Amino acid sequence: MTNKLKYFIGNWKMFGDFNDFKIVNKINKFTQKSKNILKKKKVILCLPNILIYDFNKKLKSKFLSLGAQNCHPHDKYGPYTGSVSSFMLKKAGAKYVILGHSENRSEGDSNILIREKIVSALKQKLNVIFCIGETLKEKKLNKTNFVLNQQIKHSLSKKINFNKIIIAYEPVWSIGTNKIPNISELKVIIKFIKNKLKKTLKIKKSPLVLYGGSVNSNNVKLFSDIKEIDGFLIGGASQSSNKFIDIIKNYYK
Ligand code: PGA
C-alpha cells in the first residue's frame, strides 16, 4: 500500500438537513481515531450551503474539513437572486468548493463560466475541486482525451495558484450508475490528465487528480492498483457515515 497522502472527499449533492450532523460527527470521530493507523489521508465533506456554518461551528475539527459544491463567479455581493459567492462560502466556514461538476455543466456551466468561478474561489483562498469528465456519447466516439483537454485548457490558466487546485476525473457515465471504468484504461486516462496539466500549465509537478463515479466499499480497493490516483470524490456513498467509513477502511485493507 502506498504511503502517499490520499483524499477522500464526500459530495452530498442535494441531501441533508440539520439532524444529519450526526453523519459528519461519526465520520469525524472515525478520522480522528484512525489518524495513526491510516495516517496519510485527508477527509473533506462538501455539503449544501445551508449546513456549512452550523456544522462547522459544531465540528471544530482538524481532522475533517467542510466544503461547498458550487459558487457564483461574482466575487462578493451582487444582484444575483438565489446565488452564493465564494466570499460568502468562505465566511460560512467552507475550505473547499467543487466546481465544474457534470450535474452543473448539464445545467449550463460552460468551461468559461467554470474558469470564472475558479478564479473567484481562488481569490477567496478556497481550495478548488475541479471536475472534468466525458459523457458516454463522447467516450463512444473516442473523444475522451479531446474533451478532457478542452475542459482543462479553457478553465485553467498559467496564472492561477495550482497548489489550491485538485482535479476530480469523473466520467459522466459513471456517476450514480454503479459503473466504473476499466482499471487499466483509467490508469492511462489519469496519466494523460496529469501530463496535460503539466503541459498546459507549464509546471513540473501535476496537481492532484482524484477519481469519482460510483465509488463504493466493494470497488474502492480496485483503484489502489493505480498509484497515480490521489484519492476519490464520493457522491451517494458519502451520505451514509457507515458507507463512507467503509470506503476508507477497505481502501487501506
Ligand atoms: P457517485 O457521485 O459517487 O454517486 O457516483 C460522484 C459525484 O457525483 O461526485
mmCIF file of C-alpha atoms and ligand atoms in Angstrom:
data_model
loop_
_atom_site.group_PDB
_atom_site.id
_atom_site.type_symbol
_atom_site.label_atom_id
_atom_site.label_comp_id
_atom_site.label_asym_id
_atom_site.label_seq_id
_atom_site.Cartn_x
_atom_site.Cartn_y
_atom_site.Cartn_z
ATOM 1 C CA MET A 1 0.000 0.000 0.000
ATOM 2 C CA THR A 2 1.231 3.394 -0.952
ATOM 3 C CA ASN A 3 2.315 5.817 1.681
ATOM 4 C CA LYS A 4 1.199 8.857 -0.281
ATOM 5 C CA LEU A 5 -1.458 11.214 1.060
ATOM 6 C CA LYS A 6 -4.882 10.220 -0.276
ATOM 7 C CA TYR A 7 -8.010 12.376 -0.360
ATOM 8 C CA PHE A 8 -11.485 11.102 0.447
ATOM 9 C CA ILE A 9 -13.943 13.830 -0.474
ATOM 10 C CA GLY A 10 -17.680 13.447 0.016
ATOM 11 C CA ASN A 11 -20.136 15.251 -2.230
ATOM 12 C CA TRP A 12 -23.509 15.262 -0.511
ATOM 13 C CA LYS A 13 -25.240 16.845 -3.524
ATOM 14 C CA MET A 14 -28.830 17.900 -2.664
ATOM 15 C CA PHE A 15 -29.028 15.921 0.553
ATOM 16 C CA GLY A 16 -29.174 16.577 4.257
ATOM 17 C CA ASP A 17 -30.746 18.663 6.987
ATOM 18 C CA PHE A 18 -29.591 19.909 10.385
ATOM 19 C CA ASN A 19 -30.120 16.499 12.015
ATOM 20 C CA ASP A 20 -27.584 14.959 9.680
ATOM 21 C CA PHE A 21 -24.759 16.464 11.686
ATOM 22 C CA LYS A 22 -24.595 13.000 13.232
ATOM 23 C CA ILE A 23 -23.220 11.657 9.937
ATOM 24 C CA VAL A 24 -20.487 14.289 9.861
ATOM 25 C CA ASN A 25 -19.726 13.723 13.519
ATOM 26 C CA LYS A 26 -19.318 9.978 13.045
ATOM 27 C CA ILE A 27 -17.009 10.428 10.075
ATOM 28 C CA ASN A 28 -15.005 12.970 12.063
ATOM 29 C CA LYS A 29 -14.642 10.592 15.019
ATOM 30 C CA PHE A 30 -13.501 7.789 12.727
ATOM 31 C CA THR A 31 -10.969 10.067 11.023
ATOM 32 C CA GLN A 32 -9.622 11.182 14.389
ATOM 33 C CA LYS A 33 -9.491 7.662 15.808
ATOM 34 C CA SER A 34 -7.744 6.235 12.773
ATOM 35 C CA LYS A 35 -5.231 9.039 12.416
ATOM 36 C CA ASN A 36 -2.317 6.854 13.463
ATOM 37 C CA ILE A 37 -3.190 3.730 11.508
ATOM 38 C CA LEU A 38 -4.458 5.397 8.377
ATOM 39 C CA LYS A 39 -2.274 8.424 8.677
ATOM 40 C CA LYS A 40 -1.912 9.555 5.121
ATOM 41 C CA LYS A 41 -5.441 10.623 4.382
ATOM 42 C CA LYS A 42 -7.411 13.823 4.117
ATOM 43 C CA VAL A 43 -11.154 13.783 4.624
ATOM 44 C CA ILE A 44 -13.420 16.529 3.325
ATOM 45 C CA LEU A 45 -17.205 16.740 3.105
ATOM 46 C CA CYS A 46 -18.821 19.088 0.584
ATOM 47 C CA LEU A 47 -22.246 19.970 1.921
ATOM 48 C CA PRO A 48 -25.278 22.007 0.873
ATOM 49 C CA ASN A 49 -24.599 25.679 1.654
ATOM 50 C CA ILE A 50 -27.260 25.932 4.349
ATOM 51 C CA LEU A 51 -25.443 23.376 6.540
ATOM 52 C CA ILE A 52 -21.862 24.641 6.335
ATOM 53 C CA TYR A 53 -21.911 27.362 9.003
ATOM 54 C CA ASP A 54 -23.767 25.366 11.622
ATOM 55 C CA PHE A 55 -21.807 22.132 11.082
ATOM 56 C CA ASN A 56 -18.513 23.958 11.032
ATOM 57 C CA LYS A 57 -19.258 25.589 14.379
ATOM 58 C CA LYS A 58 -20.246 22.291 15.959
ATOM 59 C CA LEU A 59 -17.384 20.344 14.436
ATOM 60 C CA LYS A 60 -14.274 22.418 15.178
ATOM 61 C CA SER A 61 -12.125 19.600 13.838
ATOM 62 C CA LYS A 62 -8.649 19.444 12.458
ATOM 63 C CA PHE A 63 -9.358 16.005 11.023
ATOM 64 C CA LEU A 64 -12.258 16.873 8.772
ATOM 65 C CA SER A 65 -12.773 19.934 6.559
ATOM 66 C CA LEU A 66 -16.005 21.171 5.067
ATOM 67 C CA GLY A 67 -16.618 22.441 1.585
ATOM 68 C CA ALA A 68 -19.359 23.627 -0.750
ATOM 69 C CA GLN A 69 -20.491 22.292 -4.114
ATOM 70 C CA ASN A 70 -20.651 25.351 -6.373
ATOM 71 C CA CYS A 71 -20.439 29.138 -6.305
ATOM 72 C CA HIS A 72 -21.334 32.191 -8.358
ATOM 73 C CA PRO A 73 -18.477 33.685 -10.422
ATOM 74 C CA HIS A 74 -19.002 37.164 -8.980
ATOM 75 C CA ASP A 75 -16.626 37.698 -6.069
ATOM 76 C CA LYS A 76 -18.595 39.157 -3.250
ATOM 77 C CA TYR A 77 -22.146 40.525 -3.304
ATOM 78 C CA GLY A 78 -24.373 41.428 -6.233
ATOM 79 C CA PRO A 79 -27.852 41.348 -7.741
ATOM 80 C CA TYR A 80 -27.856 37.583 -8.408
ATOM 81 C CA THR A 81 -31.028 36.150 -6.913
ATOM 82 C CA GLY A 82 -30.573 32.750 -5.335
ATOM 83 C CA SER A 83 -26.795 32.722 -5.771
ATOM 84 C CA VAL A 84 -23.977 32.383 -3.277
ATOM 85 C CA SER A 85 -20.478 33.768 -3.856
ATOM 86 C CA SER A 86 -17.147 32.268 -2.891
ATOM 87 C CA PHE A 87 -16.758 35.119 -0.378
ATOM 88 C CA MET A 88 -19.976 34.035 1.352
ATOM 89 C CA LEU A 89 -18.916 30.382 1.359
ATOM 90 C CA LYS A 90 -15.591 31.286 2.901
ATOM 91 C CA LYS A 91 -17.337 33.333 5.606
ATOM 92 C CA ALA A 92 -19.591 30.367 6.354
ATOM 93 C CA GLY A 93 -16.547 28.203 7.020
ATOM 94 C CA ALA A 94 -16.013 26.360 3.726
ATOM 95 C CA LYS A 95 -12.408 25.489 2.955
ATOM 96 C CA TYR A 96 -13.137 23.787 -0.370
ATOM 97 C CA VAL A 97 -15.548 24.188 -3.253
ATOM 98 C CA ILE A 98 -16.437 21.717 -6.007
ATOM 99 C CA LEU A 99 -16.579 23.433 -9.413
ATOM 100 C CA GLY A 100 -17.410 22.050 -12.850
ATOM 101 C CA HIS A 101 -19.402 19.076 -11.634
ATOM 102 C CA SER A 102 -21.192 17.426 -14.561
ATOM 103 C CA GLU A 103 -24.548 17.981 -12.854
ATOM 104 C CA ASN A 104 -23.823 21.734 -13.016
ATOM 105 C CA ARG A 105 -22.346 21.505 -16.506
ATOM 106 C CA SER A 106 -25.598 19.894 -17.654
ATOM 107 C CA GLU A 107 -27.464 22.897 -16.237
ATOM 108 C CA GLY A 108 -25.387 25.322 -18.275
ATOM 109 C CA ASP A 109 -21.970 25.742 -16.638
ATOM 110 C CA SER A 110 -19.597 26.199 -19.578
ATOM 111 C CA ASN A 111 -15.813 25.819 -19.433
ATOM 112 C CA ILE A 112 -15.509 29.618 -19.482
ATOM 113 C CA LEU A 113 -18.023 30.137 -16.669
ATOM 114 C CA ILE A 114 -16.242 27.465 -14.626
ATOM 115 C CA ARG A 115 -12.977 29.303 -15.219
ATOM 116 C CA GLU A 116 -14.509 32.491 -13.783
ATOM 117 C CA LYS A 117 -15.780 30.553 -10.776
ATOM 118 C CA ILE A 118 -12.334 29.039 -10.212
ATOM 119 C CA VAL A 119 -10.713 32.485 -10.306
ATOM 120 C CA SER A 120 -13.237 33.843 -7.826
ATOM 121 C CA ALA A 121 -12.847 30.874 -5.452
ATOM 122 C CA LEU A 122 -9.060 31.138 -5.512
ATOM 123 C CA LYS A 123 -9.300 34.855 -4.754
ATOM 124 C CA GLN A 124 -11.089 33.895 -1.553
ATOM 125 C CA LYS A 125 -8.382 31.328 -0.841
ATOM 126 C CA LEU A 126 -10.766 28.420 -1.145
ATOM 127 C CA ASN A 127 -9.351 25.108 -2.373
ATOM 128 C CA VAL A 128 -10.982 24.127 -5.652
ATOM 129 C CA ILE A 129 -12.074 20.611 -6.572
ATOM 130 C CA PHE A 130 -12.327 20.966 -10.336
ATOM 131 C CA CYS A 131 -14.365 18.195 -12.003
ATOM 132 C CA ILE A 132 -13.762 17.040 -15.541
ATOM 133 C CA GLY A 133 -15.075 14.060 -17.480
ATOM 134 C CA GLU A 134 -16.573 12.831 -20.710
ATOM 135 C CA THR A 135 -20.145 11.722 -21.430
ATOM 136 C CA LEU A 136 -20.948 8.221 -22.642
ATOM 137 C CA LYS A 137 -21.516 9.557 -26.150
ATOM 138 C CA GLU A 138 -18.121 11.257 -26.160
ATOM 139 C CA LYS A 139 -16.485 8.081 -24.885
ATOM 140 C CA LYS A 140 -18.119 6.014 -27.631
ATOM 141 C CA LEU A 141 -16.880 8.500 -30.220
ATOM 142 C CA ASN A 142 -13.345 8.159 -28.804
ATOM 143 C CA LYS A 143 -13.394 11.797 -27.782
ATOM 144 C CA THR A 144 -12.413 11.367 -24.131
ATOM 145 C CA ASN A 145 -8.924 12.879 -24.448
ATOM 146 C CA PHE A 146 -10.189 15.720 -26.598
ATOM 147 C CA VAL A 147 -12.940 16.607 -24.113
ATOM 148 C CA LEU A 148 -10.632 16.437 -21.098
ATOM 149 C CA ASN A 149 -8.106 18.613 -22.869
ATOM 150 C CA GLN A 150 -10.757 21.220 -23.705
ATOM 151 C CA GLN A 151 -12.047 21.259 -20.144
ATOM 152 C CA ILE A 152 -8.547 21.740 -18.744
ATOM 153 C CA LYS A 153 -7.420 24.258 -21.353
ATOM 154 C CA HIS A 154 -10.458 26.520 -21.158
ATOM 155 C CA SER A 155 -10.969 26.517 -17.396
ATOM 156 C CA LEU A 156 -7.414 26.680 -16.065
ATOM 157 C CA SER A 157 -4.673 29.161 -16.858
ATOM 158 C CA LYS A 158 -0.994 29.551 -16.061
ATOM 159 C CA LYS A 159 -1.742 32.448 -13.743
ATOM 160 C CA ILE A 160 -3.724 30.569 -11.115
ATOM 161 C CA ASN A 161 -2.422 29.070 -7.886
ATOM 162 C CA PHE A 162 -2.116 25.359 -8.655
ATOM 163 C CA ASN A 163 -1.421 24.405 -5.091
ATOM 164 C CA LYS A 164 -5.057 25.086 -4.378
ATOM 165 C CA ILE A 165 -6.468 23.056 -7.271
ATOM 166 C CA ILE A 166 -7.450 19.395 -7.071
ATOM 167 C CA ILE A 167 -8.751 17.733 -10.224
ATOM 168 C CA ALA A 168 -11.529 15.147 -9.990
ATOM 169 C CA TYR A 169 -11.839 12.944 -13.053
ATOM 170 C CA GLU A 170 -15.479 11.870 -13.133
ATOM 171 C CA PRO A 171 -16.675 10.166 -16.306
ATOM 172 C CA VAL A 172 -20.295 11.351 -16.557
ATOM 173 C CA TRP A 173 -21.471 7.830 -17.398
ATOM 174 C CA SER A 174 -20.083 6.510 -14.127
ATOM 175 C CA ILE A 175 -21.834 8.991 -11.820
ATOM 176 C CA GLY A 176 -24.604 7.334 -9.846
ATOM 177 C CA THR A 177 -24.760 4.390 -12.240
ATOM 178 C CA ASN A 178 -22.721 1.733 -10.418
ATOM 179 C CA LYS A 179 -20.446 1.596 -13.446
ATOM 180 C CA ILE A 180 -16.729 2.218 -13.099
ATOM 181 C CA PRO A 181 -14.075 2.449 -15.806
ATOM 182 C CA ASN A 182 -11.856 -0.448 -16.708
ATOM 183 C CA ILE A 183 -8.881 -0.125 -14.354
ATOM 184 C CA SER A 184 -6.132 -0.260 -16.973
ATOM 185 C CA GLU A 185 -7.970 2.273 -19.152
ATOM 186 C CA LEU A 186 -8.436 4.509 -16.128
ATOM 187 C CA LYS A 187 -4.724 4.405 -15.365
ATOM 188 C CA VAL A 188 -3.967 5.645 -18.886
ATOM 189 C CA ILE A 189 -6.526 8.459 -18.563
ATOM 190 C CA ILE A 190 -5.222 9.632 -15.180
ATOM 191 C CA LYS A 191 -1.695 9.736 -16.610
ATOM 192 C CA PHE A 192 -2.993 11.616 -19.648
ATOM 193 C CA ILE A 193 -4.669 14.188 -17.382
ATOM 194 C CA LYS A 194 -1.528 14.682 -15.298
ATOM 195 C CA ASN A 195 0.610 15.167 -18.397
ATOM 196 C CA LYS A 196 -1.907 17.577 -19.909
ATOM 197 C CA LEU A 197 -1.999 19.594 -16.710
ATOM 198 C CA LYS A 198 1.785 19.849 -16.612
ATOM 199 C CA LYS A 199 1.963 20.892 -20.252
ATOM 200 C CA THR A 200 -0.947 23.330 -20.210
ATOM 201 C CA LEU A 201 0.095 24.973 -17.005
ATOM 202 C CA LYS A 202 3.819 24.748 -17.658
ATOM 203 C CA ILE A 203 4.554 23.212 -14.291
ATOM 204 C CA LYS A 204 6.781 20.303 -13.316
ATOM 205 C CA LYS A 205 4.504 18.595 -10.828
ATOM 206 C CA SER A 206 0.865 17.927 -11.672
ATOM 207 C CA PRO A 207 -1.911 18.961 -9.300
ATOM 208 C CA LEU A 208 -3.577 16.053 -7.516
ATOM 209 C CA VAL A 209 -6.005 14.012 -9.596
ATOM 210 C CA LEU A 210 -8.856 12.134 -7.904
ATOM 211 C CA TYR A 211 -11.279 9.633 -9.374
ATOM 212 C CA GLY A 212 -15.044 9.988 -8.902
ATOM 213 C CA GLY A 213 -18.068 7.993 -10.075
ATOM 214 C CA SER A 214 -19.825 5.120 -8.279
ATOM 215 C CA VAL A 215 -17.011 4.592 -5.780
ATOM 216 C CA ASN A 216 -18.182 2.235 -3.019
ATOM 217 C CA SER A 217 -16.695 -0.014 -0.357
ATOM 218 C CA ASN A 218 -16.752 -3.025 -2.711
ATOM 219 C CA ASN A 219 -14.867 -1.467 -5.606
ATOM 220 C CA VAL A 220 -12.540 1.037 -3.912
ATOM 221 C CA LYS A 221 -9.734 -1.468 -3.453
ATOM 222 C CA LEU A 222 -9.536 -1.976 -7.236
ATOM 223 C CA PHE A 223 -8.319 1.599 -7.614
ATOM 224 C CA SER A 224 -5.344 1.074 -5.324
ATOM 225 C CA ASP A 225 -3.579 -0.520 -8.301
ATOM 226 C CA ILE A 226 -3.372 2.936 -9.829
ATOM 227 C CA LYS A 227 -0.737 4.783 -7.870
ATOM 228 C CA GLU A 228 -1.381 7.957 -9.907
ATOM 229 C CA ILE A 229 -4.846 8.327 -8.318
ATOM 230 C CA ASP A 230 -4.573 10.730 -5.378
ATOM 231 C CA GLY A 231 -7.968 9.951 -3.886
ATOM 232 C CA PHE A 232 -11.691 9.886 -4.520
ATOM 233 C CA LEU A 233 -14.723 12.109 -4.900
ATOM 234 C CA ILE A 234 -17.599 10.136 -3.439
ATOM 235 C CA GLY A 235 -21.232 11.086 -4.089
ATOM 236 C CA GLY A 236 -24.080 8.814 -2.998
ATOM 237 C CA ALA A 237 -21.993 6.731 -0.594
ATOM 238 C CA SER A 238 -20.893 9.828 1.355
ATOM 239 C CA GLN A 239 -24.472 10.391 2.532
ATOM 240 C CA SER A 240 -24.066 7.467 4.932
ATOM 241 C CA SER A 241 -21.355 7.515 7.597
ATOM 242 C CA ASN A 242 -21.009 3.714 7.506
ATOM 243 C CA LYS A 243 -20.642 3.541 3.730
ATOM 244 C CA PHE A 244 -18.160 6.402 3.655
ATOM 245 C CA ILE A 245 -16.079 4.986 6.511
ATOM 246 C CA ASP A 246 -16.092 1.524 4.896
ATOM 247 C CA ILE A 247 -14.706 3.012 1.692
ATOM 248 C CA ILE A 248 -11.735 4.449 3.612
ATOM 249 C CA LYS A 249 -11.229 1.245 5.616
ATOM 250 C CA ASN A 250 -11.405 -1.019 2.562
ATOM 251 C CA TYR A 251 -9.058 1.143 0.552
ATOM 252 C CA TYR A 252 -6.338 0.620 3.173
ATOM 253 C CA LYS A 253 -7.071 -3.078 3.739
HETATM 254 P P1 PGA B 1 -21.499 8.964 -7.146
HETATM 255 O O1 PGA B 1 -21.256 10.515 -7.469
HETATM 256 O O2 PGA B 1 -20.387 8.536 -6.209
HETATM 257 O O3 PGA B 1 -22.848 8.915 -6.508
HETATM 258 O O4 PGA B 1 -21.427 8.244 -8.434
HETATM 259 C C1 PGA B 1 -19.990 11.070 -7.606
HETATM 260 C C2 PGA B 1 -20.110 12.556 -7.833
HETATM 261 O O5 PGA B 1 -21.075 12.993 -8.453
HETATM 262 O O6 PGA B 1 -19.248 13.334 -7.389
#
